[in-house]
Amino acid sequence: KAGVTQTPRYLIKTRGQQVTLSCSPISGHRSVSWYQQTPGQGLQFLFEYFSETQRNKGNFPGRFSGRQFSNSRSEMNVSTLELGDSALYLCASSLGLLAVEAFFGQGTRLTVV
Amino acid sequence: ELKVEQNPLFLSMQEGKNYTIYCNYSTTSDRLYWYRQDPGKSLESLFVLLSNGAVKQEGRLMASLDTKARLSTLHITAAVHDLSATYFCAAHDTGTASKLTFGTGTRLQVTL
């Protein structure tokens, strides 16, 4: 079956712009989590969604936001981009709230110049 | 707040040798994960450990969990070059749906 799909795979943006990243979970999975990976901070939790509701949010500024649609697809948005937002953004898909397995997409590599 | 510490950060191993990566977590967690990441790639799930004393093995990798010590280990037996990658442990933040807190990762380099 198809895995977790993230689009686009690569992005280059200029400081001050905004960006939207997309994540399509595995068919039947209803929970999506987002993570930011940087060399300095490692893997950090951004937010998680289940049934179109944000369940938890990590310690990121309000410029980072997200949403989940009725088909479980999720988007995250970063406004007023800063150089430090350059990172690999990963989303993870799982069946539901008590699901054990979490499967990661290939990620979106965002470069802010 | 759940914190996960992983060591060593970097591990250079000779082929054929054994070694262990350690993962400590600060508060109770009901699930402990191990992932592998190749350069420029995503995270590949290796193991999920759910209970005290759990042990899982796949090929040359074996993971175990001691919930009382809040410690998980990833043991590498007779390393081969194909195992070169970065390995992450992650603990599930109990009380959240799926939030994982990751360790810093261990970059494993297997040399001839």
Short mmCIF file of N, CA, C and O in Angstrom, two decimals, chain A residues 31 33 35 37 43 45 48 56 90 97 99-102 104-106, chain B residues 31 33 35 37 41-43 45 48 50 88 96-100 102:
data_model
loop_
_atom_site.label_atom_id
_atom_site.label_comp_id
_atom_site.label_asym_id
_atom_site.label_seq_id
_atom_site.Cartn_x
_atom_site.Cartn_y
_atom_site.Cartn_z
N SER A 31 -4.39 9.88 12.06
CA SER A 31 -3.57 10.74 12.91
C SER A 31 -2.32 11.16 12.15
O SER A 31 -1.65 10.33 11.52
N SER A 33 1.24 13.63 12.59
CA SER A 33 2.10 14.48 13.41
C SER A 33 3.16 15.09 12.53
O SER A 33 3.57 14.50 11.53
N TYR A 35 7.07 17.05 12.45
CA TYR A 35 8.34 17.24 13.15
C TYR A 35 9.26 18.10 12.29
O TYR A 35 9.23 18.02 11.07
N GLN A 37 13.31 18.83 11.66
CA GLN A 37 14.64 18.29 11.91
C GLN A 37 15.69 19.26 11.42
O GLN A 37 15.73 19.62 10.23
N LEU A 43 15.40 16.47 16.10
CA LEU A 43 14.00 16.26 15.73
C LEU A 43 13.10 16.83 16.81
O LEU A 43 13.14 16.40 17.95
N PHE A 45 9.08 18.06 17.85
CA PHE A 45 7.66 17.92 17.60
C PHE A 45 7.03 19.29 17.33
O PHE A 45 7.25 20.25 18.07
N GLU A 48 0.29 17.65 16.36
CA GLU A 48 -0.37 16.42 15.95
C GLU A 48 -1.85 16.69 15.76
O GLU A 48 -2.45 17.51 16.46
N ASN A 56 -2.11 18.36 20.10
CA ASN A 56 -0.99 18.90 20.85
C ASN A 56 -0.16 19.78 19.95
O ASN A 56 -0.15 19.59 18.73
N LEU A 90 9.17 16.65 8.59
CA LEU A 90 8.69 15.28 8.45
C LEU A 90 7.29 15.15 9.02
O LEU A 90 6.99 15.73 10.06
N LEU A 97 -5.60 7.38 17.71
CA LEU A 97 -5.07 7.92 18.96
C LEU A 97 -4.24 6.91 19.73
O LEU A 97 -3.27 7.27 20.37
N ALA A 99 -2.81 4.17 18.38
CA ALA A 99 -2.00 3.37 17.47
C ALA A 99 -0.55 3.34 17.94
O ALA A 99 -0.02 4.34 18.41
N VAL A 100 0.08 2.22 17.76
CA VAL A 100 1.46 2.06 18.21
C VAL A 100 2.44 2.49 17.14
O VAL A 100 3.39 3.21 17.38
N GLU A 101 2.19 2.06 15.91
CA GLU A 101 3.14 2.32 14.84
C GLU A 101 2.96 3.72 14.27
O GLU A 101 1.83 4.19 14.09
N ALA A 102 4.09 4.37 13.98
CA ALA A 102 4.07 5.67 13.32
C ALA A 102 5.02 5.60 12.13
O ALA A 102 6.18 5.25 12.29
N PHE A 104 6.78 7.44 8.83
CA PHE A 104 7.20 8.76 8.39
C PHE A 104 7.23 8.87 6.87
O PHE A 104 7.56 7.91 6.16
N GLY A 105 6.91 10.07 6.40
CA GLY A 105 7.05 10.39 4.99
C GLY A 105 8.50 10.73 4.66
O GLY A 105 9.36 10.73 5.54
N GLN A 106 8.74 11.02 3.38
CA GLN A 106 10.11 11.31 2.92
C GLN A 106 10.57 12.70 3.34
O GLN A 106 11.76 12.99 3.30
N ARG B 31 5.78 3.68 25.32
CA ARG B 31 6.24 3.12 24.04
C ARG B 31 7.62 3.70 23.73
O ARG B 31 7.82 4.91 23.85
N TYR B 33 10.63 3.77 20.72
CA TYR B 33 10.85 3.49 19.31
C TYR B 33 12.32 3.60 18.96
O TYR B 33 13.05 4.42 19.54
N TYR B 35 14.51 4.20 15.33
CA TYR B 35 14.43 4.51 13.91
C TYR B 35 15.83 4.57 13.33
O TYR B 35 16.80 4.90 14.02
N GLN B 37 17.98 6.41 10.08
CA GLN B 37 17.91 7.44 9.05
C GLN B 37 19.20 7.44 8.24
O GLN B 37 20.29 7.59 8.79
N LYS B 41 17.58 11.13 3.92
CA LYS B 41 16.36 10.32 3.83
C LYS B 41 15.48 10.51 5.05
O LYS B 41 15.82 11.22 5.99
N SER B 42 14.34 9.83 5.00
CA SER B 42 13.40 9.91 6.12
C SER B 42 13.75 8.88 7.19
O SER B 42 14.80 8.26 7.16
N LEU B 43 12.85 8.72 8.15
CA LEU B 43 13.05 7.80 9.26
C LEU B 43 12.41 6.45 8.93
O LEU B 43 11.23 6.37 8.59
N SER B 45 11.29 2.90 10.45
CA SER B 45 10.98 2.27 11.74
C SER B 45 11.73 0.95 11.88
O SER B 45 11.69 0.11 10.98
N VAL B 48 9.45 -1.16 17.88
CA VAL B 48 8.61 -0.50 18.87
C VAL B 48 8.58 -1.42 20.08
O VAL B 48 8.25 -2.60 19.96
N LEU B 50 7.09 -2.08 23.91
CA LEU B 50 5.91 -1.67 24.65
C LEU B 50 5.95 -1.99 26.14
O LEU B 50 5.22 -1.37 26.92
N PHE B 88 18.04 6.73 15.81
CA PHE B 88 17.34 7.55 16.80
C PHE B 88 16.47 6.68 17.69
O PHE B 88 15.81 5.75 17.19
N THR B 96 -0.44 12.10 25.37
CA THR B 96 -0.69 12.68 24.05
C THR B 96 -1.08 11.55 23.11
O THR B 96 -0.90 10.37 23.42
N ALA B 97 -1.60 11.94 21.98
CA ALA B 97 -2.04 10.92 21.04
C ALA B 97 -0.85 10.20 20.42
O ALA B 97 -0.76 8.98 20.44
N SER B 98 0.07 10.98 19.88
CA SER B 98 1.16 10.32 19.14
C SER B 98 2.48 11.09 19.22
O SER B 98 3.40 10.79 18.50
N LYS B 99 2.57 12.05 20.12
CA LYS B 99 3.78 12.86 20.19
C LYS B 99 4.98 12.01 20.62
O LYS B 99 4.93 11.33 21.64
N LEU B 100 6.04 12.10 19.84
CA LEU B 100 7.28 11.42 20.16
C LEU B 100 8.35 12.44 20.51
O LEU B 100 8.46 13.48 19.85
N PHE B 102 12.35 12.73 20.67
CA PHE B 102 13.49 12.01 20.11
C PHE B 102 14.77 12.28 20.87
O PHE B 102 14.97 13.37 21.44
#
